[in-house]
Tab-separated table of C-alpha atoms and ligand atoms in Angstrom:
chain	number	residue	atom	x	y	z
A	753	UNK	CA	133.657	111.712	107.657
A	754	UNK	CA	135.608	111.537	111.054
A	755	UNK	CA	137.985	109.379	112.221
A	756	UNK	CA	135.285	108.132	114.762
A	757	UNK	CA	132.821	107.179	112.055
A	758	UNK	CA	131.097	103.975	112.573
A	759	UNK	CA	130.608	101.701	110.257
A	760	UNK	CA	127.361	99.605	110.558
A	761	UNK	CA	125.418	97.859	107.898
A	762	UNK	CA	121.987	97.761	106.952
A	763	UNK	CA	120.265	95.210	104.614
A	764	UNK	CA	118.088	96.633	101.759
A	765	UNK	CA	114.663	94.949	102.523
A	766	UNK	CA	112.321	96.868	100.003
A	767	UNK	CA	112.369	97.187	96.583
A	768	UNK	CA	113.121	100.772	95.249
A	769	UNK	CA	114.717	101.810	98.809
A	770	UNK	CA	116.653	105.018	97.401
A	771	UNK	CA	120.010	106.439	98.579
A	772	UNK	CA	118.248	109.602	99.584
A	773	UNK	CA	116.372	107.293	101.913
A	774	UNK	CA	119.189	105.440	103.673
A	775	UNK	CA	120.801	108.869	103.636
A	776	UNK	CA	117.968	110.422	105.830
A	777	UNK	CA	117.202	107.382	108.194
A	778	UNK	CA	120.814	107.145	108.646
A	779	UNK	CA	122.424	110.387	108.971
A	780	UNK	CA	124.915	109.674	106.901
A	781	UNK	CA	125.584	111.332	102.814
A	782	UNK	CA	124.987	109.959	99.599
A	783	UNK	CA	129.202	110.473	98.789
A	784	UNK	CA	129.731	109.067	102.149
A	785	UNK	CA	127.364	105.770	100.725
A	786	UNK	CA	128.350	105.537	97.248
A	787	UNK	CA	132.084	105.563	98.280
A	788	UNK	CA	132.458	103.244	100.955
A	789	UNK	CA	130.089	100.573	99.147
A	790	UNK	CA	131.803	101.404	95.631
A	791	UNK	CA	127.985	102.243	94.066
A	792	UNK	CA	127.445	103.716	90.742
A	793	UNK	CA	123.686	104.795	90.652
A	794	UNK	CA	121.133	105.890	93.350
A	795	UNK	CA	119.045	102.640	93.288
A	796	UNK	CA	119.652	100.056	95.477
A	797	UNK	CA	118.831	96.311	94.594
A	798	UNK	CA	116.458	93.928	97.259
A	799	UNK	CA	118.601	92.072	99.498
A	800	UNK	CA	121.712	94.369	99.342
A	801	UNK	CA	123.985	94.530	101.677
A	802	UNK	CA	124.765	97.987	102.788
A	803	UNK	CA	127.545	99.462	105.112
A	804	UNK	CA	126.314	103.058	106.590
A	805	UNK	CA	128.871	105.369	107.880
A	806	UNK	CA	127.913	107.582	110.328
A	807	UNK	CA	129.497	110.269	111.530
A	808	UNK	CA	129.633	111.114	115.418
A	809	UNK	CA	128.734	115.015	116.369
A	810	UNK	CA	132.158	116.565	117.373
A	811	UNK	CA	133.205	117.910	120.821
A	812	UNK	CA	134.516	121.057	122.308
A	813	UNK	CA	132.427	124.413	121.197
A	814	UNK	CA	131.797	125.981	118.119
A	815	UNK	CA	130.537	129.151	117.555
A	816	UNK	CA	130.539	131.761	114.852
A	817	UNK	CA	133.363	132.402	112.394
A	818	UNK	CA	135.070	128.899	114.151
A	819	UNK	CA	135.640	127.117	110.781
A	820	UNK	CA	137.225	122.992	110.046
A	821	UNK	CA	136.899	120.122	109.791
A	822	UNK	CA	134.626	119.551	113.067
A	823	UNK	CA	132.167	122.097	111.971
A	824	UNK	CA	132.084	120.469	108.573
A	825	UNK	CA	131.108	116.946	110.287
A	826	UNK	CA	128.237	118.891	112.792
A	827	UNK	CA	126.815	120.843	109.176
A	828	UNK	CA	126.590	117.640	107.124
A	829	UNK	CA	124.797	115.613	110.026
A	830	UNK	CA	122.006	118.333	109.965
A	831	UNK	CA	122.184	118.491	106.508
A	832	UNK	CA	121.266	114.954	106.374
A	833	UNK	CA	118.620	115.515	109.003
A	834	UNK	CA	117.085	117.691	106.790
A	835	UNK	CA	118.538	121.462	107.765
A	836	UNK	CA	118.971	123.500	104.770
A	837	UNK	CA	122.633	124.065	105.140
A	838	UNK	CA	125.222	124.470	103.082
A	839	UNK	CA	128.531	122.480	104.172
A	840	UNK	CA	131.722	124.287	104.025
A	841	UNK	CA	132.977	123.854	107.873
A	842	UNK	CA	132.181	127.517	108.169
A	843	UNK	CA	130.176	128.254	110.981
A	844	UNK	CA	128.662	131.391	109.826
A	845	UNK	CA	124.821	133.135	110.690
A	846	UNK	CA	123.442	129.987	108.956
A	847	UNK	CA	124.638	127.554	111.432
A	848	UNK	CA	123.947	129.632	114.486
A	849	UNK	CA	120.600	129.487	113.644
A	850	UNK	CA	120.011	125.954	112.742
A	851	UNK	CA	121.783	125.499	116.289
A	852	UNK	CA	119.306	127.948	118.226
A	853	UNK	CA	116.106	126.447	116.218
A	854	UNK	CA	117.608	123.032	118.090
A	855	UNK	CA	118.270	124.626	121.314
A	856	UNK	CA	115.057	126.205	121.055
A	857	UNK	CA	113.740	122.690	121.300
A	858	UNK	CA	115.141	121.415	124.501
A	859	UNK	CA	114.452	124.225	127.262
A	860	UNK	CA	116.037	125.247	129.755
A	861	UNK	CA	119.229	125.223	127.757
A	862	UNK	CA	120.341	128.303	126.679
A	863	UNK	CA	119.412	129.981	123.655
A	864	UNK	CA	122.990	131.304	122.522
A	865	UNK	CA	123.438	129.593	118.437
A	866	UNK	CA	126.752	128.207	120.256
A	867	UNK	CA	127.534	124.295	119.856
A	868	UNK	CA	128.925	122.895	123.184
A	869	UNK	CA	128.050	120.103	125.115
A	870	UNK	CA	124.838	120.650	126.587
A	871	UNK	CA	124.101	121.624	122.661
A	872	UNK	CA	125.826	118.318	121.350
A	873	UNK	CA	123.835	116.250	124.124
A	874	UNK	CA	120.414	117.591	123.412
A	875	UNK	CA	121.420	116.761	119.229
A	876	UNK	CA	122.284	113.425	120.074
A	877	UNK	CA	118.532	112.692	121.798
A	878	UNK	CA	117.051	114.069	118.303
A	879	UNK	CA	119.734	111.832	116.507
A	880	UNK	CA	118.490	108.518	118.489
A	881	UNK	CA	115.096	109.229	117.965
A	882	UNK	CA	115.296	109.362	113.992
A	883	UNK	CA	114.258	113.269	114.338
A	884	UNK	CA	114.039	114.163	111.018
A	885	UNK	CA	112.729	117.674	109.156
A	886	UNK	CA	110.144	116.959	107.140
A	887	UNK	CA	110.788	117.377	103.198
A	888	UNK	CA	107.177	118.641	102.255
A	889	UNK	CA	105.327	121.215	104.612
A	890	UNK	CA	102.419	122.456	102.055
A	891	UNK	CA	101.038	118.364	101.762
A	892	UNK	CA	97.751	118.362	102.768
A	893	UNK	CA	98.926	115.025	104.686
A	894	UNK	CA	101.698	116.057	105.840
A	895	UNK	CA	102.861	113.989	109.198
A	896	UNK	CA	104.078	116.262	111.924
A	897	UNK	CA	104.778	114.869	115.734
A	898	UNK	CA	107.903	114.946	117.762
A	899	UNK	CA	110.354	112.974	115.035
A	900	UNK	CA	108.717	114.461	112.252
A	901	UNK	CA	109.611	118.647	112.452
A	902	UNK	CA	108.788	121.538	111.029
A	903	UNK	CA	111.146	123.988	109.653
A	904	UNK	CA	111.789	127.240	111.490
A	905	UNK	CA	111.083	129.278	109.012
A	906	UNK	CA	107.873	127.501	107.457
A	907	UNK	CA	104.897	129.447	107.478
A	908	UNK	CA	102.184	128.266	105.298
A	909	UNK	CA	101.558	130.102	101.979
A	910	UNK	CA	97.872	130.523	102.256
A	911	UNK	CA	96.733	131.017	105.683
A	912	UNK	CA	93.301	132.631	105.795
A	913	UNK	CA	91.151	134.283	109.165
A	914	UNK	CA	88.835	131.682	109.584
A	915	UNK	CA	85.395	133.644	110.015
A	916	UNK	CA	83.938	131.042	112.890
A	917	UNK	CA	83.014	132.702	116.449
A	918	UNK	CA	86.505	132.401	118.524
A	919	UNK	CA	86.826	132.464	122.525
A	920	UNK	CA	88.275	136.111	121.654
A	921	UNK	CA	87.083	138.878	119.504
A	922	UNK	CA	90.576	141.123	118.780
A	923	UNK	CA	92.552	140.087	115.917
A	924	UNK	CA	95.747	137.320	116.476
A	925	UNK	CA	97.263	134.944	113.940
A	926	UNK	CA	95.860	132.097	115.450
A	927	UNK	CA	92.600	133.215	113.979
A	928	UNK	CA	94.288	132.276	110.605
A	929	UNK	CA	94.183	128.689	108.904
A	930	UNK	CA	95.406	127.567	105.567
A	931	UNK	CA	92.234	128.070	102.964
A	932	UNK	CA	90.754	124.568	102.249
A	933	UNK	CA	90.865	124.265	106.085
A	934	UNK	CA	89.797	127.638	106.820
A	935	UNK	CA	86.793	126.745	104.162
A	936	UNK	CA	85.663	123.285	105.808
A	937	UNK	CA	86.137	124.227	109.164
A	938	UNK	CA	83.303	127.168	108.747
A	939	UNK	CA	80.680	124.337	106.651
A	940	UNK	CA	81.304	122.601	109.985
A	941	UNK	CA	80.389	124.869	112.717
A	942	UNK	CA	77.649	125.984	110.518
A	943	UNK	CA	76.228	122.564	110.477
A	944	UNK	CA	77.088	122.637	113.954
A	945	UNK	CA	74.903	125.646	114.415
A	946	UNK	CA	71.965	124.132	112.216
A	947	UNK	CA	72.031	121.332	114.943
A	948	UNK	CA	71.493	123.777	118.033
A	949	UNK	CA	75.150	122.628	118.830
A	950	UNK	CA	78.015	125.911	119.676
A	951	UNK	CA	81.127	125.155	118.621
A	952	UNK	CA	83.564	127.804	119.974
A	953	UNK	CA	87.499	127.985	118.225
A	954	UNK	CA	90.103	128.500	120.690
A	955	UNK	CA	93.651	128.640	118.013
A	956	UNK	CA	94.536	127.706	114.665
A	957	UNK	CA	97.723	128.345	113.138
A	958	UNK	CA	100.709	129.217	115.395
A	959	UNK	CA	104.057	129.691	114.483
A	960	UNK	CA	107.653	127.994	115.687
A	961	UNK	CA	108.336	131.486	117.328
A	962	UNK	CA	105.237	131.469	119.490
A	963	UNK	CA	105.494	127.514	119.768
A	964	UNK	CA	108.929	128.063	121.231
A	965	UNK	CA	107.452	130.569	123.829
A	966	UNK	CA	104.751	128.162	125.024
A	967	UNK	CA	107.095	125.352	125.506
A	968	UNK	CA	109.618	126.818	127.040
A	969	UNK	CA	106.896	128.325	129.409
A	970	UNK	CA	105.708	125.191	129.962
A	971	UNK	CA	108.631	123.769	131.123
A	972	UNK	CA	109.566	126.072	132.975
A	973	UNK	CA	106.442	125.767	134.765
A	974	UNK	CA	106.623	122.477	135.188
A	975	UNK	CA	109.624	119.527	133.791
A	976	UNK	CA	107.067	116.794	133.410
A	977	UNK	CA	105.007	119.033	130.886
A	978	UNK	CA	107.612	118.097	128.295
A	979	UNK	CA	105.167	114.993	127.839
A	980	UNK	CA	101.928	116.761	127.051
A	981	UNK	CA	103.420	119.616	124.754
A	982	UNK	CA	105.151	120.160	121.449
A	983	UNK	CA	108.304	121.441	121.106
A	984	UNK	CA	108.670	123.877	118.781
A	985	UNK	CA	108.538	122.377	114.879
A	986	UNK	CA	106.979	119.613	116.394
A	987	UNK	CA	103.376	121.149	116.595
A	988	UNK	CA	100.724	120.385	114.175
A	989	UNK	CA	99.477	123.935	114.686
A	990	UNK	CA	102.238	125.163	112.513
A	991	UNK	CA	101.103	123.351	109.651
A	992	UNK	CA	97.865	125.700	109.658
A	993	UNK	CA	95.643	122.602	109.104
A	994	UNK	CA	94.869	122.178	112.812
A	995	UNK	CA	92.705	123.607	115.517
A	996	UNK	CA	91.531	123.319	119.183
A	997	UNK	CA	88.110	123.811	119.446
A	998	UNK	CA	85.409	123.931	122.666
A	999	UNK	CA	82.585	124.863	123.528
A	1000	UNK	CA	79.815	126.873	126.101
A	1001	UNK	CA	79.200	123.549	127.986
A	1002	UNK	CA	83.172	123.047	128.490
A	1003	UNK	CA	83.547	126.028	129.889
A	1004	UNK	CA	85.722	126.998	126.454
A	1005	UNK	CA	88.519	124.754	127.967
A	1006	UNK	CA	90.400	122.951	126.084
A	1007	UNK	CA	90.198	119.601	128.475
A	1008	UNK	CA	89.552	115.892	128.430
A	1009	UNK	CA	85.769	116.543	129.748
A	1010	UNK	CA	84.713	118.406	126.074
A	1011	UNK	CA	84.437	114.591	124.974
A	1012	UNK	CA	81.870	114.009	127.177
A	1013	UNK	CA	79.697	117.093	125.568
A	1014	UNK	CA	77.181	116.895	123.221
A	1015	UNK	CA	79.601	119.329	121.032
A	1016	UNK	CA	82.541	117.182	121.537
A	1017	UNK	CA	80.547	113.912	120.642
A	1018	UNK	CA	78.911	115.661	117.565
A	1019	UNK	CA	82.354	116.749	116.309
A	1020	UNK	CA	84.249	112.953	117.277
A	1021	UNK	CA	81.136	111.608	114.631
A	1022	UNK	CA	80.921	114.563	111.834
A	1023	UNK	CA	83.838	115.854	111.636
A	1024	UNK	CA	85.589	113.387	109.364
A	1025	UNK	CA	82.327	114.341	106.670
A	1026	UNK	CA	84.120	118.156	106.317
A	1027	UNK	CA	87.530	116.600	106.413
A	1028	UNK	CA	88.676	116.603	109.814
A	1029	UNK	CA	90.158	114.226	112.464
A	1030	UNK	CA	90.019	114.011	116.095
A	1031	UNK	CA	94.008	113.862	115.942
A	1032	UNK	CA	94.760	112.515	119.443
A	1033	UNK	CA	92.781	109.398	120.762
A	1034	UNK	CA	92.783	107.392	123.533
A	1035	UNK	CA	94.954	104.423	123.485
A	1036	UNK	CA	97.190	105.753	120.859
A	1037	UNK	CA	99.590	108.392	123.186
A	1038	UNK	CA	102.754	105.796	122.005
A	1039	UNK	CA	101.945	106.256	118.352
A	1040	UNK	CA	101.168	109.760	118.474
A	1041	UNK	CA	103.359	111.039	121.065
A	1042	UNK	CA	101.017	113.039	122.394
A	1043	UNK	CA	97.976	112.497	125.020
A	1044	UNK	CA	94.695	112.070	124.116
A	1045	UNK	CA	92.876	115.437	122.959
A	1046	UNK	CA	89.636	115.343	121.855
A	1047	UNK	CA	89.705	119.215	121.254
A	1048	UNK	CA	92.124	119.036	118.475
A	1049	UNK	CA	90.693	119.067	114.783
A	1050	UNK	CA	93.467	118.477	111.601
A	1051	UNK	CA	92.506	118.716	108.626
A	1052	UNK	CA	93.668	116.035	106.102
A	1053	UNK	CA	90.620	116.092	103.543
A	1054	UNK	CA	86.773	114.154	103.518
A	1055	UNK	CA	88.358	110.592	101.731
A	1056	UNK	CA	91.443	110.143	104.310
A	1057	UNK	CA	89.265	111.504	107.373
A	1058	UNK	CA	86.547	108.858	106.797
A	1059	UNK	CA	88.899	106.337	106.416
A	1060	UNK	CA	91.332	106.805	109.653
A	1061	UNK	CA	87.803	107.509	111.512
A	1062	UNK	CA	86.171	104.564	110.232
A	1063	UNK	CA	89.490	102.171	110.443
A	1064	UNK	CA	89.984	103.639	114.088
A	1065	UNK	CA	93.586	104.599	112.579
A	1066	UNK	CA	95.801	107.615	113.745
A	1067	UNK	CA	97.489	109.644	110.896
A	1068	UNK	CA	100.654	108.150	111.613
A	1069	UNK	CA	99.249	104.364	111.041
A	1070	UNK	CA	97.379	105.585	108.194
A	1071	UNK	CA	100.556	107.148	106.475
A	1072	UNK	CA	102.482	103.949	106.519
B	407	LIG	ZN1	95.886	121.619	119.376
């Protein structure tokens, strides 16, 4: 902890709350916790009292081999934001790349692994907006959107070529799903088929790499286009349990008219029975963080996609 550490409190309002739990929503570590509130175990009791200290992120610039006490406080916040990191106020390759997968997330900074201000500014947007890595990639439910990211390095472990017709015929990895997807996604365009309907896939998995490309394109293209795409780790894609789809009466775009079609309107009603979601809907851009996209198909199994369909939930609501 720095000399500039805050110290607010926060009352314990559910049973069971856990210090790991404080300690991510918080930014703040489980030493830092037990010591300043003298606590002997993990569990917290209801209605206690809690003071959180939280560090701030340091100034200046930091780059590799700078080592201290500053880069110690900048390692342990993303430690607690859920960066696998080890904190020893070394700023070695580890660091530099945790600091580029962040940078990579707020074009048109620079790319460079270097903490500076610019760097510190952009971590202090993710900070305020309880940005947070999520602990278990491979869940089938697993909630991704703009607080809720991806690590870098995740790739899922058993991503599959989906054998559906694609918009393309040449091999790319975002022909590839994870299996069970991969598996329900083909019963569905089959049954599609059965019902004189064409569903055509447009891109499945994609990684943070290519994620990072396409956003940084698109702002580049245009600022405002920050609202309408995912920053890198912050795309469902990634997970390998998503996929846009169209069709011949679309025009294969991916665009809010494919509702209108008899493919889109087939999908928005059947879907759910092979265990898929329309993930984006109308009305719910402030949950989601996203506009709506009736093109875009995640797969969170049959039980849990009848139930957000039928409950008009989004994942998000249905998670809490
Ligand atoms: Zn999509």
């Amino acid at each position: 902890m720095n000399s500039n550490s805050q110290v607010p409190s926060v009352n314990i309002s559910q049973q069971g709350d856990s210090l790991d739990e404080i300690v991510s929503k918080f930014a703040t570590s489980v030493d830092g916790l037990k010591t300043i509130n003298n606590l002997t175990n993990d569990i917290l009791d209801l209605d206690q009292l809690l003071q959180i200290p939280i560090p701030t992120l340091p100034d200046g610039a930091y780059s590799k081999s700078n080592t201290g006490p500053a880069v110690k406080t900048l390692q342990s916040i993303l430690v607690s934001y859920g960066f696998n990191l080890s904190v020893d106020g070394i700023y070695g390759s580890k660091t530099a790349g945790v600091i580029i997968q962040l940078q990579q997330k707020f074009p048109p900074i620079k790319v460079d692994g270097i903490y500076g201000p610019q760097t510190k500014a952009s971590l202090q947007t993710l900070i305020d907006t309880h940005f947070h890595l999520v602990a278990h990639p491979t869940d089938k439910l697993v909630l991704v959107n703009r607080v809720n990211g991806l690590p870098a390095e995740y790739v899922p472990p058993d991503l599959v070529v989906v054998t559906v017709p694609f918009t393309f015929q040449e091999y790319d990895p975002k022909k590839q799903m994870r299996k069970e997807a991969a598996l329900a996604l083909e019963q569905l365009f089959s049954t599609a088929k059965q019902n004189n309907l064409s569903l055509m896939a447009v891109s499945g998995y994609r990684s943070y790499e290519r994620q990072a490309q396409i956003y940084a394109r698109n702002i580049q293209i245009s600022p405002t286009k920050a609202q309408f795409s995912a920053p890198p780790g912050s795309s469902e894609h990634q997970t390998g349990l998503a996929i846009d789809v169209s069709s011949a009466s679309n025009n294969y775009q991916l665009s809010q008219s494919f509702a209108a079609t008899p493919e889109g309107q087939w999908l928005a009603q059947t879907a759910p029975a092979f265990g898929y979601i329309i993930r984006y809907q109308v009305g719910k851009e402030t949950i989601t963080g996203y506009q709506a996209e009736p093109w875009h198909l995640r797969y969170v199994g049959i039980g849990v996609a009848q139930i957000i369909t039928q409950q008009g939930l989004t994942l998000e609501e249905y998670l809490q």
